[in-house]
């Protein structure tokens, strides 16, 4: 009997219990967490039928681009149907060799680029299978001060913890920036830390091969001797394994700190204490052979700092509150400028759709900010940008005159705007254009209001 279309077909070559396709990743990993008796046989749990189904489902949900072999997530089930028996056998024998990752560069919000390493779809699935088994085993041992890429934890929780420390009177922050952290992870040190947490030598060797898999750039495979490239499901867990050593040392010393992936801040009550912490962190990171970016690392008052895009300020009554950091505001405005700079043949509705997608995500992330005046100002600025887009699409002259008249603008005001020699930005700020195109006009197109 065929499975329903929303269920995943099992690859061929399986032995063991069948799974009905409905068991969640969470249930699967919880079961793994409770089974501590087979630590030397973790690979058998990695290739269990249910784990493969769960991993394949997660990879297909996450979508993502193809690796160096060009295989898409839609092609994965068909490929596994004819090849899973061979792949499973090589995983159990300890001979599976991952393919090189595809190098992709994406722009950073503050300029520059970030390098990603995109594994093939098959390797993404295998990494997810490993993650499903290792995360419930290792994650409970991590520090309570670590929030990044952990089940049930979030960036908002990390920001909340930072605010709590500041409210308690810790008004100095030690902010250490790690230079290209994911590119500089030392393989030997990482594997030694990982070996303390698991015993299956086949799985350890496979993870090492994933770390050392080359990078395909411009058709040439470049060998890699350090780093755990961002882009694979396993990299965040490995980063937490390495940095947990720093967390535990800070805990031992009684420090108040938060860490989200490689982004960590320590909060103290005096500049002298901050200097001591900075010296300690430099020693700890040097032990892990990680490089500190001296130009970006600093000791400062919390009001001059930001964490994960949030800044802090004090209201009346000395209550610490959230705000969007200046850096995050600048990045947001730059993104909106890019969306609204040129229509590229797109209609205002299409521009609004792109803006809606971006602003909804931005608004959800910065929902903790307690600065309604800033959000109201952003709403006005975004409306101004959209009026400029609409005027450009109408073009100067008779078209602007006709469209403004149709929207209820007087003959005199419409003629003044249509004949104006001023820039598009200044024209968009005139009272006539604001009356014709109020923010409510763009709200009907789906552009969200940030101040609401």
Coordinates of C-alpha atoms in Angstrom, one line a residue:
X1 CA 0.0 0.0 0.0
X2 CA 1.5 3.4 -1.0
X3 CA 2.1 6.1 1.6
X4 CA 0.2 9.3 1.4
X5 CA 1.9 12.0 -0.6
X6 CA 2.9 14.1 2.4
X7 CA 4.9 11.2 3.9
X8 CA 8.4 10.4 2.9
X9 CA 9.3 7.2 1.2
X10 CA 11.9 5.0 2.9
X11 CA 15.2 4.4 1.0
X12 CA 15.9 0.9 0.0
X13 CA 18.4 -1.3 1.9
X14 CA 17.0 -0.9 5.4
X15 CA 16.8 -3.4 8.2
X16 CA 15.1 -2.9 11.5
X17 CA 11.8 -1.5 12.7
X18 CA 9.6 0.4 10.3
X19 CA 8.5 3.9 11.1
X20 CA 5.1 5.3 10.1
X21 CA 6.5 8.6 8.9
X22 CA 4.7 10.6 11.6
X23 CA 7.3 10.4 14.4
X24 CA 8.8 13.8 15.0
X25 CA 12.5 14.7 15.1
X26 CA 11.9 15.8 18.7
X27 CA 10.5 12.4 19.7
X28 CA 13.3 10.6 18.0
X29 CA 16.0 12.6 19.6
X30 CA 14.4 12.3 23.0
X31 CA 14.5 8.5 22.6
X32 CA 18.1 8.7 21.7
X33 CA 18.9 10.8 24.7
X34 CA 17.4 8.1 27.0
X35 CA 19.5 5.3 25.5
X36 CA 22.9 5.6 27.0
X37 CA 23.8 1.9 26.8
X38 CA 25.3 1.9 23.3
X39 CA 27.8 4.8 23.2
X40 CA 30.3 2.7 21.2
X41 CA 27.6 2.0 18.6
X42 CA 26.3 5.4 17.9
X43 CA 26.6 4.9 14.1
X44 CA 24.0 2.1 14.3
X45 CA 21.6 4.7 15.8
X46 CA 22.6 7.2 13.1
X47 CA 21.5 4.9 10.3
X48 CA 18.3 3.7 12.0
X49 CA 15.4 3.8 9.7
X50 CA 13.4 6.4 11.7
X51 CA 16.4 8.7 12.0
X52 CA 16.9 8.7 8.2
X53 CA 13.2 9.5 7.6
X54 CA 13.4 12.4 10.1
X55 CA 16.6 13.7 8.7
X56 CA 15.4 13.5 5.1
X57 CA 12.2 15.3 6.0
X58 CA 14.2 18.1 7.8
X59 CA 16.5 18.6 4.8
X60 CA 13.6 18.8 2.4
X61 CA 11.8 21.3 4.6
X62 CA 15.0 23.5 4.8
X63 CA 15.3 23.4 1.0
X64 CA 18.6 25.2 0.2
X65 CA 20.7 25.2 -2.9
X66 CA 22.4 22.2 -4.5
X67 CA 26.0 21.2 -3.7
X68 CA 28.8 20.5 -6.2
X69 CA 26.9 17.5 -7.7
X70 CA 24.0 19.7 -8.6
X71 CA 21.4 17.5 -6.9
X72 CA 18.3 19.3 -5.6
X73 CA 16.4 18.3 -2.5
X74 CA 13.5 17.2 -4.8
X75 CA 15.8 14.7 -6.4
X76 CA 17.0 13.2 -3.0
X77 CA 14.3 10.5 -2.5
X78 CA 14.9 9.1 -6.0
X79 CA 18.6 9.0 -5.5
X80 CA 18.3 7.3 -2.2
X81 CA 16.0 4.7 -3.6
X82 CA 18.8 3.3 -5.7
X83 CA 21.9 4.1 -3.6
X84 CA 21.0 4.1 0.1
X85 CA 22.0 0.4 0.7
X86 CA 25.6 1.3 -0.5
X87 CA 25.8 4.5 1.5
X88 CA 24.5 2.8 4.7
X89 CA 27.0 0.0 4.3
X90 CA 29.9 2.5 3.9
X91 CA 28.7 4.5 7.0
X92 CA 28.7 1.3 9.2
X93 CA 32.0 0.2 7.8
X94 CA 33.6 3.6 8.5
X95 CA 34.6 4.1 4.9
X96 CA 32.1 6.8 3.8
X97 CA 33.8 9.8 2.2
X98 CA 31.9 13.1 2.1
X99 CA 32.1 15.2 -1.1
X100 CA 33.7 18.7 -1.0
X101 CA 31.5 21.6 -0.2
X102 CA 30.5 24.4 -2.6
X103 CA 31.9 27.8 -1.7
X104 CA 29.2 30.5 -1.6
X105 CA 29.7 34.1 -0.5
X106 CA 26.8 36.2 0.9
X107 CA 26.9 39.9 1.8
X108 CA 27.1 40.9 5.4
X109 CA 24.7 43.6 6.7
X110 CA 27.7 45.8 7.7
X111 CA 29.7 45.3 4.5
X112 CA 32.0 42.5 3.3
X113 CA 31.0 38.9 2.7
X114 CA 30.6 35.8 4.7
X115 CA 31.8 32.5 3.2
X116 CA 29.4 29.5 3.3
X117 CA 30.3 25.9 2.5
X118 CA 27.2 24.2 1.0
X119 CA 27.4 20.4 1.3
X120 CA 25.7 18.1 -1.2
X121 CA 22.1 17.2 -0.4
X122 CA 23.1 13.7 0.6
X123 CA 25.8 15.0 2.9
X124 CA 23.4 17.5 4.4
X125 CA 21.1 14.6 5.2
X126 CA 23.9 12.5 6.8
X127 CA 25.0 15.5 8.9
X128 CA 21.4 15.9 10.0
X129 CA 21.2 12.2 10.9
X130 CA 24.4 12.7 13.0
X131 CA 22.9 15.8 14.6
X132 CA 19.7 14.0 15.5
X133 CA 21.7 11.5 17.5
X134 CA 24.4 13.7 19.0
X135 CA 22.4 16.8 20.0
X136 CA 20.2 15.2 22.6
X137 CA 23.3 13.4 24.0
X138 CA 25.6 16.5 24.1
X139 CA 23.3 19.5 24.4
X140 CA 22.3 18.9 28.1
X141 CA 26.0 19.2 29.1
X142 CA 26.3 22.7 27.7
X143 CA 26.4 25.8 29.8
X144 CA 23.1 27.5 30.7
X145 CA 24.6 30.7 29.5
X146 CA 24.8 29.4 25.9
X147 CA 21.7 30.1 23.7
X148 CA 22.8 29.7 20.0
X149 CA 21.5 26.8 17.9
X150 CA 20.2 24.9 20.8
X151 CA 16.7 23.3 21.1
X152 CA 14.3 25.5 23.0
X153 CA 16.7 28.4 23.1
X154 CA 16.7 31.7 21.2
X155 CA 18.4 35.0 20.6
X156 CA 15.6 36.7 22.5
X157 CA 16.4 34.6 25.6
X158 CA 20.1 35.7 25.3
X159 CA 19.1 39.4 25.0
X160 CA 16.8 39.0 28.0
X161 CA 19.7 37.5 30.1
X162 CA 21.9 40.4 29.1
X163 CA 19.2 42.9 30.1
X164 CA 18.8 41.1 33.5
X165 CA 22.6 41.4 34.2
X166 CA 22.5 45.1 33.4
X167 CA 19.5 45.7 35.6
X168 CA 21.3 44.0 38.4
X169 CA 24.0 46.8 38.2
X170 CA 26.6 45.3 35.9
X171 CA 27.2 48.4 33.7
X172 CA 30.4 47.4 32.1
X173 CA 30.6 44.9 29.2
X174 CA 33.5 42.9 27.8
X175 CA 32.8 42.2 24.1
X176 CA 35.3 39.9 22.4
X177 CA 35.0 39.5 18.7
X178 CA 36.5 36.2 17.3
X179 CA 38.1 36.7 13.9
X180 CA 36.5 34.5 11.3
X181 CA 35.6 31.9 14.0
X182 CA 34.0 29.3 11.7
X183 CA 37.0 29.5 9.4
X184 CA 39.6 29.2 12.1
X185 CA 38.4 26.2 14.2
X186 CA 41.4 23.9 14.9
X187 CA 40.4 20.4 13.9
X188 CA 42.7 18.6 16.3
X189 CA 41.5 20.6 19.3
X190 CA 37.8 20.2 18.3
X191 CA 38.1 16.5 17.8
X192 CA 39.9 16.0 21.1
X193 CA 37.0 17.8 22.9
X194 CA 34.4 15.8 20.9
X195 CA 36.2 12.5 21.7
X196 CA 35.6 13.2 25.5
X197 CA 31.8 13.2 24.8
X198 CA 31.5 10.1 22.6
X199 CA 33.2 6.7 22.0
X200 CA 32.2 5.5 18.5
X201 CA 35.4 5.8 16.6
X202 CA 33.6 5.4 13.2
X203 CA 31.5 8.4 14.0
X204 CA 34.4 10.5 15.2
X205 CA 36.3 9.6 12.0
X206 CA 33.3 10.5 9.9
X207 CA 33.0 13.9 11.6
X208 CA 36.7 14.5 11.0
X209 CA 36.3 13.7 7.3
X210 CA 33.5 16.3 7.2
X211 CA 35.8 18.9 8.7
X212 CA 38.5 18.1 6.3
X213 CA 36.3 17.8 3.1
X214 CA 37.7 20.2 0.6
X215 CA 36.1 23.3 -0.8
X216 CA 35.2 23.6 -4.5
X217 CA 36.0 27.1 -5.7
X218 CA 36.1 28.0 -9.4
X219 CA 36.2 24.3 -10.4
X220 CA 39.1 23.5 -8.2
X221 CA 39.0 21.5 -4.9
X222 CA 41.0 23.3 -2.2
X223 CA 42.0 21.2 0.8
X224 CA 41.0 22.5 4.3
X225 CA 43.1 22.0 7.4
X226 CA 41.1 24.2 9.8
X227 CA 37.5 25.6 10.1
X228 CA 34.0 24.1 10.2
X229 CA 32.3 25.9 7.3
X230 CA 28.9 27.5 7.9
X231 CA 26.2 25.9 5.7
X232 CA 26.0 22.3 7.1
X233 CA 23.6 21.2 9.9
X234 CA 26.5 19.9 12.1
X235 CA 28.6 23.1 12.2
X236 CA 26.6 24.9 15.0
X237 CA 26.8 21.9 17.3
X238 CA 30.5 21.5 16.8
X239 CA 31.0 25.2 17.5
X240 CA 29.2 24.9 20.8
X241 CA 31.3 21.8 21.7
X242 CA 34.5 23.9 21.3
X243 CA 33.3 27.1 23.0
X244 CA 31.7 25.2 25.9
X245 CA 35.2 25.0 27.4
X246 CA 35.3 28.8 27.7
X247 CA 31.7 28.9 29.1
X248 CA 32.6 26.4 31.8
X249 CA 35.7 28.4 32.9
X250 CA 33.6 31.6 33.1
X251 CA 31.0 29.8 35.1
X252 CA 33.7 28.5 37.5
X253 CA 34.8 32.1 38.1
X254 CA 31.2 33.2 38.8
X255 CA 30.9 35.6 35.8
X256 CA 27.6 36.8 34.3
X257 CA 27.7 36.2 30.6
X258 CA 25.7 35.3 27.5
X259 CA 26.9 33.5 24.4
X260 CA 25.0 33.0 21.1
X261 CA 27.3 30.9 18.8
X262 CA 30.6 32.8 18.7
X263 CA 29.0 36.1 19.9
X264 CA 29.5 36.4 23.6
X265 CA 29.4 39.3 26.2
X266 CA 30.5 39.3 29.8
X267 CA 28.9 41.8 32.2
X268 CA 30.7 43.2 35.2
X269 CA 30.4 46.0 37.8
X270 CA 33.7 47.9 37.2
X271 CA 36.2 48.7 34.6
X272 CA 38.9 47.0 36.6
X273 CA 36.9 43.7 36.7
X274 CA 36.3 44.1 32.9
X275 CA 40.0 44.3 32.3
X276 CA 40.6 41.1 34.3
X277 CA 37.9 39.3 32.3
X278 CA 39.4 40.5 29.0
X279 CA 42.8 39.0 30.0
X280 CA 41.1 35.8 31.0
X281 CA 39.3 35.5 27.7
X282 CA 42.4 36.1 25.7
X283 CA 44.1 33.2 27.5
X284 CA 41.2 30.9 27.1
X285 CA 40.8 31.6 23.4
X286 CA 44.5 31.3 22.8
X287 CA 44.3 27.8 24.4
X288 CA 41.8 26.9 21.7
X289 CA 44.0 28.6 19.0
X290 CA 41.2 31.1 18.2
X291 CA 42.1 34.6 17.0
X292 CA 40.6 37.7 18.7
X293 CA 39.9 40.7 16.5
X294 CA 41.6 43.4 18.5
X295 CA 40.0 46.2 16.6
X296 CA 36.5 45.0 17.2
X297 CA 36.9 43.7 20.8
X298 CA 36.5 46.2 23.5
X299 CA 35.6 47.1 27.1
X300 CA 32.8 49.7 27.3
X301 CA 29.8 50.9 29.2
X302 CA 26.7 48.9 28.4
X303 CA 24.9 52.0 26.9
X304 CA 27.6 52.2 24.2
X305 CA 27.3 48.5 23.3
X306 CA 24.9 46.2 21.5
X307 CA 24.1 42.5 21.6
X308 CA 22.5 40.6 18.8
X309 CA 21.2 43.8 17.3
X310 CA 19.7 45.2 20.6
X311 CA 21.0 48.1 22.6
X312 CA 19.9 49.2 26.1
X313 CA 18.7 52.4 27.7
X314 CA 17.4 53.5 31.1
X315 CA 13.9 54.9 31.5
X316 CA 12.6 56.9 34.5
X317 CA 12.7 54.8 37.6
X318 CA 16.1 53.3 36.4
X319 CA 14.4 50.5 34.5
X320 CA 16.6 49.1 31.8
X321 CA 14.8 48.9 28.4
X322 CA 15.5 47.6 24.9
X323 CA 16.2 49.6 21.8
X324 CA 17.3 48.6 18.3
X325 CA 21.0 49.3 18.0
X326 CA 22.3 52.0 15.7
X327 CA 24.1 49.4 13.7
X328 CA 21.0 47.3 13.2
X329 CA 19.0 50.4 12.2
X330 CA 21.6 51.3 9.7
X331 CA 21.5 47.8 8.2
X332 CA 17.7 47.8 8.1
X333 CA 17.6 51.2 6.3
X334 CA 20.2 50.0 3.7
X335 CA 18.1 46.9 3.0
X336 CA 14.9 49.0 2.5
X337 CA 16.9 51.4 0.2
X338 CA 17.9 48.4 -1.9
X339 CA 14.3 47.2 -2.2
X340 CA 12.9 50.6 -3.0
X341 CA 15.8 52.1 -5.0
X342 CA 14.9 50.9 -8.5
X343 CA 11.8 49.2 -9.5
X344 CA 13.6 47.2 -12.2
X345 CA 10.3 46.9 -14.1
X346 CA 8.5 45.8 -11.0
X347 CA 5.2 47.2 -10.1
X348 CA 4.6 49.0 -6.8
X349 CA 2.7 45.9 -5.6
X350 CA 5.7 43.7 -6.3
X351 CA 8.0 46.2 -4.4
X352 CA 5.5 46.1 -1.5
X353 CA 5.6 42.3 -1.5
X354 CA 9.4 42.2 -1.1
X355 CA 9.2 44.9 1.6
X356 CA 6.4 43.0 3.4
X357 CA 8.5 39.8 3.6
X358 CA 11.6 41.7 4.9
X359 CA 9.8 44.0 7.4
X360 CA 7.7 41.2 8.9
X361 CA 10.8 39.2 9.8
X362 CA 12.6 42.4 11.0
X363 CA 9.6 43.4 13.1
X364 CA 9.3 39.9 14.7
X365 CA 12.9 39.9 15.7
X366 CA 12.9 43.4 17.2
X367 CA 9.6 43.0 18.9
X368 CA 11.3 43.5 22.3
X369 CA 12.4 47.0 21.5
X370 CA 10.6 49.6 23.7
X371 CA 11.0 52.6 21.4
X372 CA 7.6 53.4 19.7
X373 CA 8.9 56.8 18.6
X374 CA 11.7 55.2 16.6
X375 CA 9.3 52.8 14.9
X376 CA 6.9 55.6 14.1
X377 CA 9.8 57.5 12.5
X378 CA 10.7 54.4 10.5
X379 CA 7.1 54.1 9.2
X380 CA 7.2 57.6 7.9
X381 CA 10.6 57.1 6.3
X382 CA 9.5 53.9 4.6
X383 CA 6.3 55.6 3.4
X384 CA 8.5 58.4 2.0
X385 CA 10.6 55.9 0.1
X386 CA 7.5 54.2 -1.4
X387 CA 6.0 57.6 -2.5
X388 CA 9.3 58.2 -4.3
X389 CA 9.0 54.8 -6.0
X390 CA 5.5 55.6 -7.1
X391 CA 6.4 59.0 -8.5
X392 CA 9.3 57.5 -10.5
X393 CA 7.0 55.0 -12.0
X394 CA 4.6 57.7 -13.0
X395 CA 7.4 59.9 -14.4
X396 CA 7.3 63.7 -14.5
X397 CA 4.9 65.6 -16.5
X398 CA 1.4 64.8 -17.5
X399 CA 1.3 61.3 -16.0
X400 CA 2.0 62.6 -12.5
X401 CA -0.5 65.3 -13.0
X402 CA -3.2 62.9 -14.1
X403 CA -2.5 60.3 -11.4
X404 CA -2.5 62.9 -8.6
X405 CA -5.8 64.4 -9.9
X406 CA -7.3 60.9 -9.9
X407 CA -6.3 60.6 -6.2
X408 CA -8.1 63.8 -5.3
X409 CA -5.3 66.4 -5.4
X410 CA -6.3 69.9 -6.5
X411 CA -5.4 71.1 -10.0
X412 CA -2.9 73.7 -8.7
X413 CA -1.1 71.2 -6.3
X414 CA -0.9 68.5 -9.0
X415 CA 0.4 70.9 -11.6
X416 CA 3.1 72.2 -9.1
X417 CA 4.3 68.7 -8.4
X418 CA 4.3 67.5 -12.0
X419 CA 6.3 70.5 -13.1
X420 CA 8.7 70.5 -10.2
X421 CA 12.5 70.5 -11.0
X422 CA 13.3 69.1 -7.5
X423 CA 14.6 65.6 -6.8
X424 CA 12.3 62.6 -6.5
X425 CA 12.9 62.5 -2.7
X426 CA 11.9 66.1 -2.2
X427 CA 8.9 65.7 -4.4
X428 CA 7.8 62.7 -2.4
X429 CA 7.8 64.8 0.7
X430 CA 5.4 67.4 -0.5
X431 CA 2.0 67.7 1.2
X432 CA 0.2 67.0 -2.1
X433 CA 1.9 63.6 -2.5
X434 CA 1.4 62.8 1.1
X435 CA -2.3 63.4 0.8
X436 CA -2.6 61.4 -2.3
X437 CA -0.4 58.5 -1.0
X438 CA -0.8 58.2 2.8
X439 CA 0.7 55.3 4.6
X440 CA -2.7 53.7 4.7
X441 CA -2.4 53.4 0.9
X442 CA 0.7 51.2 1.3
X443 CA -0.8 49.3 4.2
X444 CA -3.5 48.1 1.8
X445 CA -0.7 46.7 -0.4
X446 CA 0.5 44.7 2.6
X447 CA 3.4 46.9 3.9
X448 CA 3.4 46.4 7.7
X449 CA 3.4 49.2 10.2
X450 CA 6.3 48.9 12.6
X451 CA 4.8 51.2 15.3
X452 CA 1.7 49.0 15.8

